[in-house]
Amino acid sequence: MGQGGVMNSAGKISVSLMLLAAAVSVGNRQAQAQAQQNPPAPLLNRIQAANEECKRKYPEPIRQAIAYTTCENRSMELLRPSMVYPDLMDQELANNLMLAEKLQRGKMTPIEMKAMKAQLHSQVVTEFQRRQLAKTAVATRPVAPDVSITGAIGQPAPAVQPGTPQLQNTTTRQPHCQTARFGMMLETVCN
């Protein structure tokens, strides 16, 4: 694989990181989730332009891997304000830099780096999904009713007569979550 192929895979990883940021930015409320689910186009355009500038500054993907990745990580920092879990973004950026260092020092091939990036990215996405599901479960947990054999005014509850309609249990609507795949990125949206 030529140097251009390595740069293309690095570009794909940065797009994947942007999609992770879009997924991570999903908040608790539906309106907030819709607003933050996809970062605004001008922001994505700024990040893409910054990444293109990194490619121009550091055209040798193996010899300049650390400098290129540092530059690309800086452009990804533009997403930080919209991140629900900034520590996951920090983990992704640190992983990218660690792999770039191994590549530049000759301890890893570009193909190995790409495979390891995909594996580490998958772990970050899995942790994001775990946190979102835990947050959703806590937010939608129904409050247990006070079970009592007495009625509302302290008198025994009436017996259920055969043939009379019974009250339906009303439970809190559980969220419905869907996962969509965009290249290497998995995005979970709950409603």
PDB file of C-alpha atoms in Angstrom:
ATOM      1  CA  MET A   1       0.000   0.000   0.000  1.00  0.00           C
ATOM      2  CA  GLY A   2       1.420   3.356  -0.964  1.00  0.00           C
ATOM      3  CA  GLN A   3       1.625   6.410   1.197  1.00  0.00           C
ATOM      4  CA  GLY A   4      -1.583   7.769  -0.323  1.00  0.00           C
ATOM      5  CA  GLY A   5      -3.426   4.693   0.938  1.00  0.00           C
ATOM      6  CA  VAL A   6      -2.218   5.324   4.463  1.00  0.00           C
ATOM      7  CA  MET A   7      -3.369   8.928   4.326  1.00  0.00           C
ATOM      8  CA  ASN A   8      -6.769   7.813   3.028  1.00  0.00           C
ATOM      9  CA  SER A   9      -7.193   5.416   5.934  1.00  0.00           C
ATOM     10  CA  ALA A  10      -6.168   8.190   8.338  1.00  0.00           C
ATOM     11  CA  GLY A  11      -8.803  10.399   6.757  1.00  0.00           C
ATOM     12  CA  LYS A  12     -11.372   7.635   7.197  1.00  0.00           C
ATOM     13  CA  ILE A  13     -10.420   7.345  10.865  1.00  0.00           C
ATOM     14  CA  SER A  14     -10.862  11.097  11.348  1.00  0.00           C
ATOM     15  CA  VAL A  15     -14.303  10.907   9.726  1.00  0.00           C
ATOM     16  CA  SER A  16     -15.042   7.979  11.993  1.00  0.00           C
ATOM     17  CA  LEU A  17     -13.960  10.061  14.978  1.00  0.00           C
ATOM     18  CA  MET A  18     -16.275  12.864  13.847  1.00  0.00           C
ATOM     19  CA  LEU A  19     -19.134  10.376  13.661  1.00  0.00           C
ATOM     20  CA  LEU A  20     -18.245   9.126  17.138  1.00  0.00           C
ATOM     21  CA  ALA A  21     -18.398  12.689  18.345  1.00  0.00           C
ATOM     22  CA  ALA A  22     -21.799  13.056  16.730  1.00  0.00           C
ATOM     23  CA  ALA A  23     -22.982   9.912  18.477  1.00  0.00           C
ATOM     24  CA  VAL A  24     -21.441  10.890  21.805  1.00  0.00           C
ATOM     25  CA  SER A  25     -23.114  14.271  21.654  1.00  0.00           C
ATOM     26  CA  VAL A  26     -26.582  12.729  21.982  1.00  0.00           C
ATOM     27  CA  GLY A  27     -28.107  14.046  25.218  1.00  0.00           C
ATOM     28  CA  ASN A  28     -30.953  12.972  27.504  1.00  0.00           C
ATOM     29  CA  ARG A  29     -33.803  15.015  26.106  1.00  0.00           C
ATOM     30  CA  GLN A  30     -35.130  14.276  22.635  1.00  0.00           C
ATOM     31  CA  ALA A  31     -34.903  17.870  21.424  1.00  0.00           C
ATOM     32  CA  GLN A  32     -31.356  18.152  22.722  1.00  0.00           C
ATOM     33  CA  ALA A  33     -30.537  14.819  21.130  1.00  0.00           C
ATOM     34  CA  GLN A  34     -31.803  15.978  17.751  1.00  0.00           C
ATOM     35  CA  ALA A  35     -29.851  19.229  17.997  1.00  0.00           C
ATOM     36  CA  GLN A  36     -26.610  17.578  19.101  1.00  0.00           C
ATOM     37  CA  GLN A  37     -26.843  14.306  17.201  1.00  0.00           C
ATOM     38  CA  ASN A  38     -25.150  15.765  14.159  1.00  0.00           C
ATOM     39  CA  PRO A  39     -22.700  18.597  14.718  1.00  0.00           C
ATOM     40  CA  PRO A  40     -23.564  21.629  12.596  1.00  0.00           C
ATOM     41  CA  ALA A  41     -22.293  21.518   9.012  1.00  0.00           C
ATOM     42  CA  PRO A  42     -20.076  24.612   9.447  1.00  0.00           C
ATOM     43  CA  LEU A  43     -18.280  22.895  12.338  1.00  0.00           C
ATOM     44  CA  LEU A  44     -17.782  19.697  10.357  1.00  0.00           C
ATOM     45  CA  ASN A  45     -16.537  21.761   7.419  1.00  0.00           C
ATOM     46  CA  ARG A  46     -14.004  23.521   9.701  1.00  0.00           C
ATOM     47  CA  ILE A  47     -12.754  20.177  10.992  1.00  0.00           C
ATOM     48  CA  GLN A  48     -12.504  18.740   7.503  1.00  0.00           C
ATOM     49  CA  ALA A  49     -10.617  21.831   6.279  1.00  0.00           C
ATOM     50  CA  ALA A  50      -8.258  21.599   9.274  1.00  0.00           C
ATOM     51  CA  ASN A  51      -7.616  17.919   8.521  1.00  0.00           C
ATOM     52  CA  GLU A  52      -6.879  18.766   4.871  1.00  0.00           C
ATOM     53  CA  GLU A  53      -4.398  21.375   6.087  1.00  0.00           C
ATOM     54  CA  CYS A  54      -2.760  18.696   8.260  1.00  0.00           C
ATOM     55  CA  LYS A  55      -2.380  16.500   5.172  1.00  0.00           C
ATOM     56  CA  ARG A  56      -0.722  19.371   3.292  1.00  0.00           C
ATOM     57  CA  LYS A  57       1.625  20.188   6.186  1.00  0.00           C
ATOM     58  CA  TYR A  58       2.608  16.571   6.822  1.00  0.00           C
ATOM     59  CA  PRO A  59       2.499  14.734   3.477  1.00  0.00           C
ATOM     60  CA  GLU A  60       4.657  11.783   4.578  1.00  0.00           C
ATOM     61  CA  PRO A  61       2.257   9.593   6.576  1.00  0.00           C
ATOM     62  CA  ILE A  62       4.861   7.278   8.082  1.00  0.00           C
ATOM     63  CA  ARG A  63       7.803   9.630   8.715  1.00  0.00           C
ATOM     64  CA  GLN A  64       5.480  12.385   9.997  1.00  0.00           C
ATOM     65  CA  ALA A  65       2.829  10.222  11.660  1.00  0.00           C
ATOM     66  CA  ILE A  66       3.156  11.820  15.114  1.00  0.00           C
ATOM     67  CA  ALA A  67       3.028  15.384  13.797  1.00  0.00           C
ATOM     68  CA  TYR A  68       0.125  14.573  11.469  1.00  0.00           C
ATOM     69  CA  THR A  69      -1.893  12.874  14.217  1.00  0.00           C
ATOM     70  CA  THR A  70      -1.182  15.704  16.666  1.00  0.00           C
ATOM     71  CA  CYS A  71      -2.439  18.174  14.065  1.00  0.00           C
ATOM     72  CA  GLU A  72      -5.535  16.082  13.357  1.00  0.00           C
ATOM     73  CA  ASN A  73      -6.243  15.669  17.100  1.00  0.00           C
ATOM     74  CA  ARG A  74      -6.119  19.469  17.500  1.00  0.00           C
ATOM     75  CA  SER A  75      -8.769  19.894  14.828  1.00  0.00           C
ATOM     76  CA  MET A  76     -10.982  17.320  16.562  1.00  0.00           C
ATOM     77  CA  GLU A  77     -10.877  19.426  19.739  1.00  0.00           C
ATOM     78  CA  LEU A  78     -13.466  21.678  18.059  1.00  0.00           C
ATOM     79  CA  LEU A  79     -16.031  19.000  18.948  1.00  0.00           C
ATOM     80  CA  ARG A  80     -15.246  19.024  22.682  1.00  0.00           C
ATOM     81  CA  PRO A  81     -18.037  21.455  23.722  1.00  0.00           C
ATOM     82  CA  SER A  82     -20.695  19.140  22.304  1.00  0.00           C
ATOM     83  CA  MET A  83     -19.322  15.964  23.898  1.00  0.00           C
ATOM     84  CA  VAL A  84     -21.397  14.186  26.528  1.00  0.00           C
ATOM     85  CA  TYR A  85     -18.383  12.097  27.582  1.00  0.00           C
ATOM     86  CA  PRO A  86     -15.218  14.103  26.847  1.00  0.00           C
ATOM     87  CA  ASP A  87     -13.110  11.416  28.506  1.00  0.00           C
ATOM     88  CA  LEU A  88     -14.024   9.033  25.679  1.00  0.00           C
ATOM     89  CA  MET A  89     -12.853  11.604  23.161  1.00  0.00           C
ATOM     90  CA  ASP A  90      -9.597  11.969  25.122  1.00  0.00           C
ATOM     91  CA  GLN A  91      -9.182   8.197  25.060  1.00  0.00           C
ATOM     92  CA  GLU A  92      -9.730   8.063  21.276  1.00  0.00           C
ATOM     93  CA  LEU A  93      -7.272  10.899  20.629  1.00  0.00           C
ATOM     94  CA  ALA A  94      -4.652   9.348  22.930  1.00  0.00           C
ATOM     95  CA  ASN A  95      -5.049   5.996  21.166  1.00  0.00           C
ATOM     96  CA  ASN A  96      -4.538   7.684  17.792  1.00  0.00           C
ATOM     97  CA  LEU A  97      -1.344   9.368  19.005  1.00  0.00           C
ATOM     98  CA  MET A  98       0.018   6.170  20.576  1.00  0.00           C
ATOM     99  CA  LEU A  99      -0.513   4.268  17.325  1.00  0.00           C
ATOM    100  CA  ALA A 100       1.050   7.063  15.253  1.00  0.00           C
ATOM    101  CA  GLU A 101       4.120   6.907  17.472  1.00  0.00           C
ATOM    102  CA  LYS A 102       4.413   3.140  16.945  1.00  0.00           C
ATOM    103  CA  LEU A 103       4.017   3.614  13.196  1.00  0.00           C
ATOM    104  CA  GLN A 104       6.657   6.328  12.991  1.00  0.00           C
ATOM    105  CA  ARG A 105       9.133   4.323  15.091  1.00  0.00           C
ATOM    106  CA  GLY A 106       8.700   1.289  12.823  1.00  0.00           C
ATOM    107  CA  LYS A 107       7.093  -0.904  15.476  1.00  0.00           C
ATOM    108  CA  MET A 108       3.892  -1.206  13.470  1.00  0.00           C
ATOM    109  CA  THR A 109       2.933  -1.295   9.815  1.00  0.00           C
ATOM    110  CA  PRO A 110       0.217   0.964   8.387  1.00  0.00           C
ATOM    111  CA  ILE A 111      -2.083  -2.053   8.038  1.00  0.00           C
ATOM    112  CA  GLU A 112      -1.490  -3.063  11.667  1.00  0.00           C
ATOM    113  CA  MET A 113      -2.145   0.516  12.747  1.00  0.00           C
ATOM    114  CA  LYS A 114      -5.434   0.611  10.852  1.00  0.00           C
ATOM    115  CA  ALA A 115      -6.558  -2.684  12.414  1.00  0.00           C
ATOM    116  CA  MET A 116      -5.585  -1.567  15.923  1.00  0.00           C
ATOM    117  CA  LYS A 117      -7.339   1.808  15.446  1.00  0.00           C
ATOM    118  CA  ALA A 118     -10.510   0.002  14.449  1.00  0.00           C
ATOM    119  CA  GLN A 119     -10.303  -2.274  17.497  1.00  0.00           C
ATOM    120  CA  LEU A 120      -9.641   0.592  19.941  1.00  0.00           C
ATOM    121  CA  HIS A 121     -12.341   2.714  18.305  1.00  0.00           C
ATOM    122  CA  SER A 122     -14.798  -0.152  18.730  1.00  0.00           C
ATOM    123  CA  GLN A 123     -13.977  -0.293  22.446  1.00  0.00           C
ATOM    124  CA  VAL A 124     -14.659   3.448  22.808  1.00  0.00           C
ATOM    125  CA  VAL A 125     -17.982   3.126  20.960  1.00  0.00           C
ATOM    126  CA  THR A 126     -18.958   0.146  23.126  1.00  0.00           C
ATOM    127  CA  GLU A 127     -18.221   2.140  26.293  1.00  0.00           C
ATOM    128  CA  PHE A 128     -20.285   5.050  24.975  1.00  0.00           C
ATOM    129  CA  GLN A 129     -23.217   2.737  24.279  1.00  0.00           C
ATOM    130  CA  ARG A 130     -22.905   1.133  27.726  1.00  0.00           C
ATOM    131  CA  ARG A 131     -23.024   4.562  29.397  1.00  0.00           C
ATOM    132  CA  GLN A 132     -25.962   5.733  27.287  1.00  0.00           C
ATOM    133  CA  LEU A 133     -27.961   2.585  28.066  1.00  0.00           C
ATOM    134  CA  ALA A 134     -27.179   2.927  31.778  1.00  0.00           C
ATOM    135  CA  LYS A 135     -28.229   6.591  31.700  1.00  0.00           C
ATOM    136  CA  THR A 136     -31.439   5.716  29.842  1.00  0.00           C
ATOM    137  CA  ALA A 137     -32.218   2.889  32.254  1.00  0.00           C
ATOM    138  CA  VAL A 138     -31.832   5.173  35.272  1.00  0.00           C
ATOM    139  CA  ALA A 139     -33.896   7.943  33.664  1.00  0.00           C
ATOM    140  CA  THR A 140     -36.785   5.637  32.771  1.00  0.00           C
ATOM    141  CA  ARG A 141     -36.837   3.452  35.866  1.00  0.00           C
ATOM    142  CA  PRO A 142     -40.438   3.472  37.144  1.00  0.00           C
ATOM    143  CA  VAL A 143     -41.064   4.336  40.762  1.00  0.00           C
ATOM    144  CA  ALA A 144     -42.417   1.319  42.618  1.00  0.00           C
ATOM    145  CA  PRO A 145     -45.939   1.928  43.930  1.00  0.00           C
ATOM    146  CA  ASP A 146     -46.598   1.636  47.625  1.00  0.00           C
ATOM    147  CA  VAL A 147     -48.227  -1.750  47.937  1.00  0.00           C
ATOM    148  CA  SER A 148     -50.943  -1.731  50.540  1.00  0.00           C
ATOM    149  CA  ILE A 149     -54.015  -3.774  51.269  1.00  0.00           C
ATOM    150  CA  THR A 150     -55.871  -0.664  52.312  1.00  0.00           C
ATOM    151  CA  GLY A 151     -57.531   1.794  49.968  1.00  0.00           C
ATOM    152  CA  ALA A 152     -56.743   5.456  49.502  1.00  0.00           C
ATOM    153  CA  ILE A 153     -58.545   6.569  52.658  1.00  0.00           C
ATOM    154  CA  GLY A 154     -57.268   3.852  54.953  1.00  0.00           C
ATOM    155  CA  GLN A 155     -60.157   1.438  54.425  1.00  0.00           C
ATOM    156  CA  PRO A 156     -59.742  -2.029  52.999  1.00  0.00           C
ATOM    157  CA  ALA A 157     -59.431  -2.083  49.233  1.00  0.00           C
ATOM    158  CA  PRO A 158     -62.551  -3.328  47.461  1.00  0.00           C
ATOM    159  CA  ALA A 159     -62.514  -6.894  46.270  1.00  0.00           C
ATOM    160  CA  VAL A 160     -62.442  -7.439  42.547  1.00  0.00           C
ATOM    161  CA  GLN A 161     -65.794  -8.746  41.376  1.00  0.00           C
ATOM    162  CA  PRO A 162     -65.836 -11.319  38.623  1.00  0.00           C
ATOM    163  CA  GLY A 163     -67.020  -9.807  35.360  1.00  0.00           C
ATOM    164  CA  THR A 164     -65.972  -6.244  36.245  1.00  0.00           C
ATOM    165  CA  PRO A 165     -63.281  -4.631  34.150  1.00  0.00           C
ATOM    166  CA  GLN A 166     -59.946  -4.425  35.894  1.00  0.00           C
ATOM    167  CA  LEU A 167     -57.734  -1.371  35.751  1.00  0.00           C
ATOM    168  CA  GLN A 168     -54.835  -1.712  33.374  1.00  0.00           C
ATOM    169  CA  ASN A 169     -51.385  -1.300  34.826  1.00  0.00           C
ATOM    170  CA  THR A 170     -49.895   1.878  33.519  1.00  0.00           C
ATOM    171  CA  THR A 171     -46.145   1.701  33.154  1.00  0.00           C
ATOM    172  CA  THR A 172     -43.630   4.219  31.989  1.00  0.00           C
ATOM    173  CA  ARG A 173     -42.883   3.904  28.288  1.00  0.00           C
ATOM    174  CA  GLN A 174     -39.496   2.272  27.865  1.00  0.00           C
ATOM    175  CA  PRO A 175     -37.138   3.925  25.365  1.00  0.00           C
ATOM    176  CA  HIS A 176     -36.629   2.309  22.008  1.00  0.00           C
ATOM    177  CA  CYS A 177     -32.998   2.381  20.938  1.00  0.00           C
ATOM    178  CA  GLN A 178     -31.684   1.736  17.454  1.00  0.00           C
ATOM    179  CA  THR A 179     -28.112   1.333  16.334  1.00  0.00           C
ATOM    180  CA  ALA A 180     -27.054   2.439  12.879  1.00  0.00           C
ATOM    181  CA  ARG A 181     -23.692   1.689  11.276  1.00  0.00           C
ATOM    182  CA  PHE A 182     -21.798   4.398   9.374  1.00  0.00           C
ATOM    183  CA  GLY A 183     -18.561   2.892   8.092  1.00  0.00           C
ATOM    184  CA  MET A 184     -16.641   1.914  11.224  1.00  0.00           C
ATOM    185  CA  MET A 185     -18.907   4.033  13.441  1.00  0.00           C
ATOM    186  CA  LEU A 186     -21.928   2.748  15.305  1.00  0.00           C
ATOM    187  CA  GLU A 187     -24.460   5.329  16.423  1.00  0.00           C
ATOM    188  CA  THR A 188     -27.203   4.605  18.944  1.00  0.00           C
ATOM    189  CA  VAL A 189     -30.285   6.795  19.031  1.00  0.00           C
ATOM    190  CA  CYS A 190     -32.987   6.315  21.662  1.00  0.00           C
ATOM    191  CA  ASN A 191     -36.485   7.776  21.590  1.00  0.00           C
TER     192      ASN A 191
END
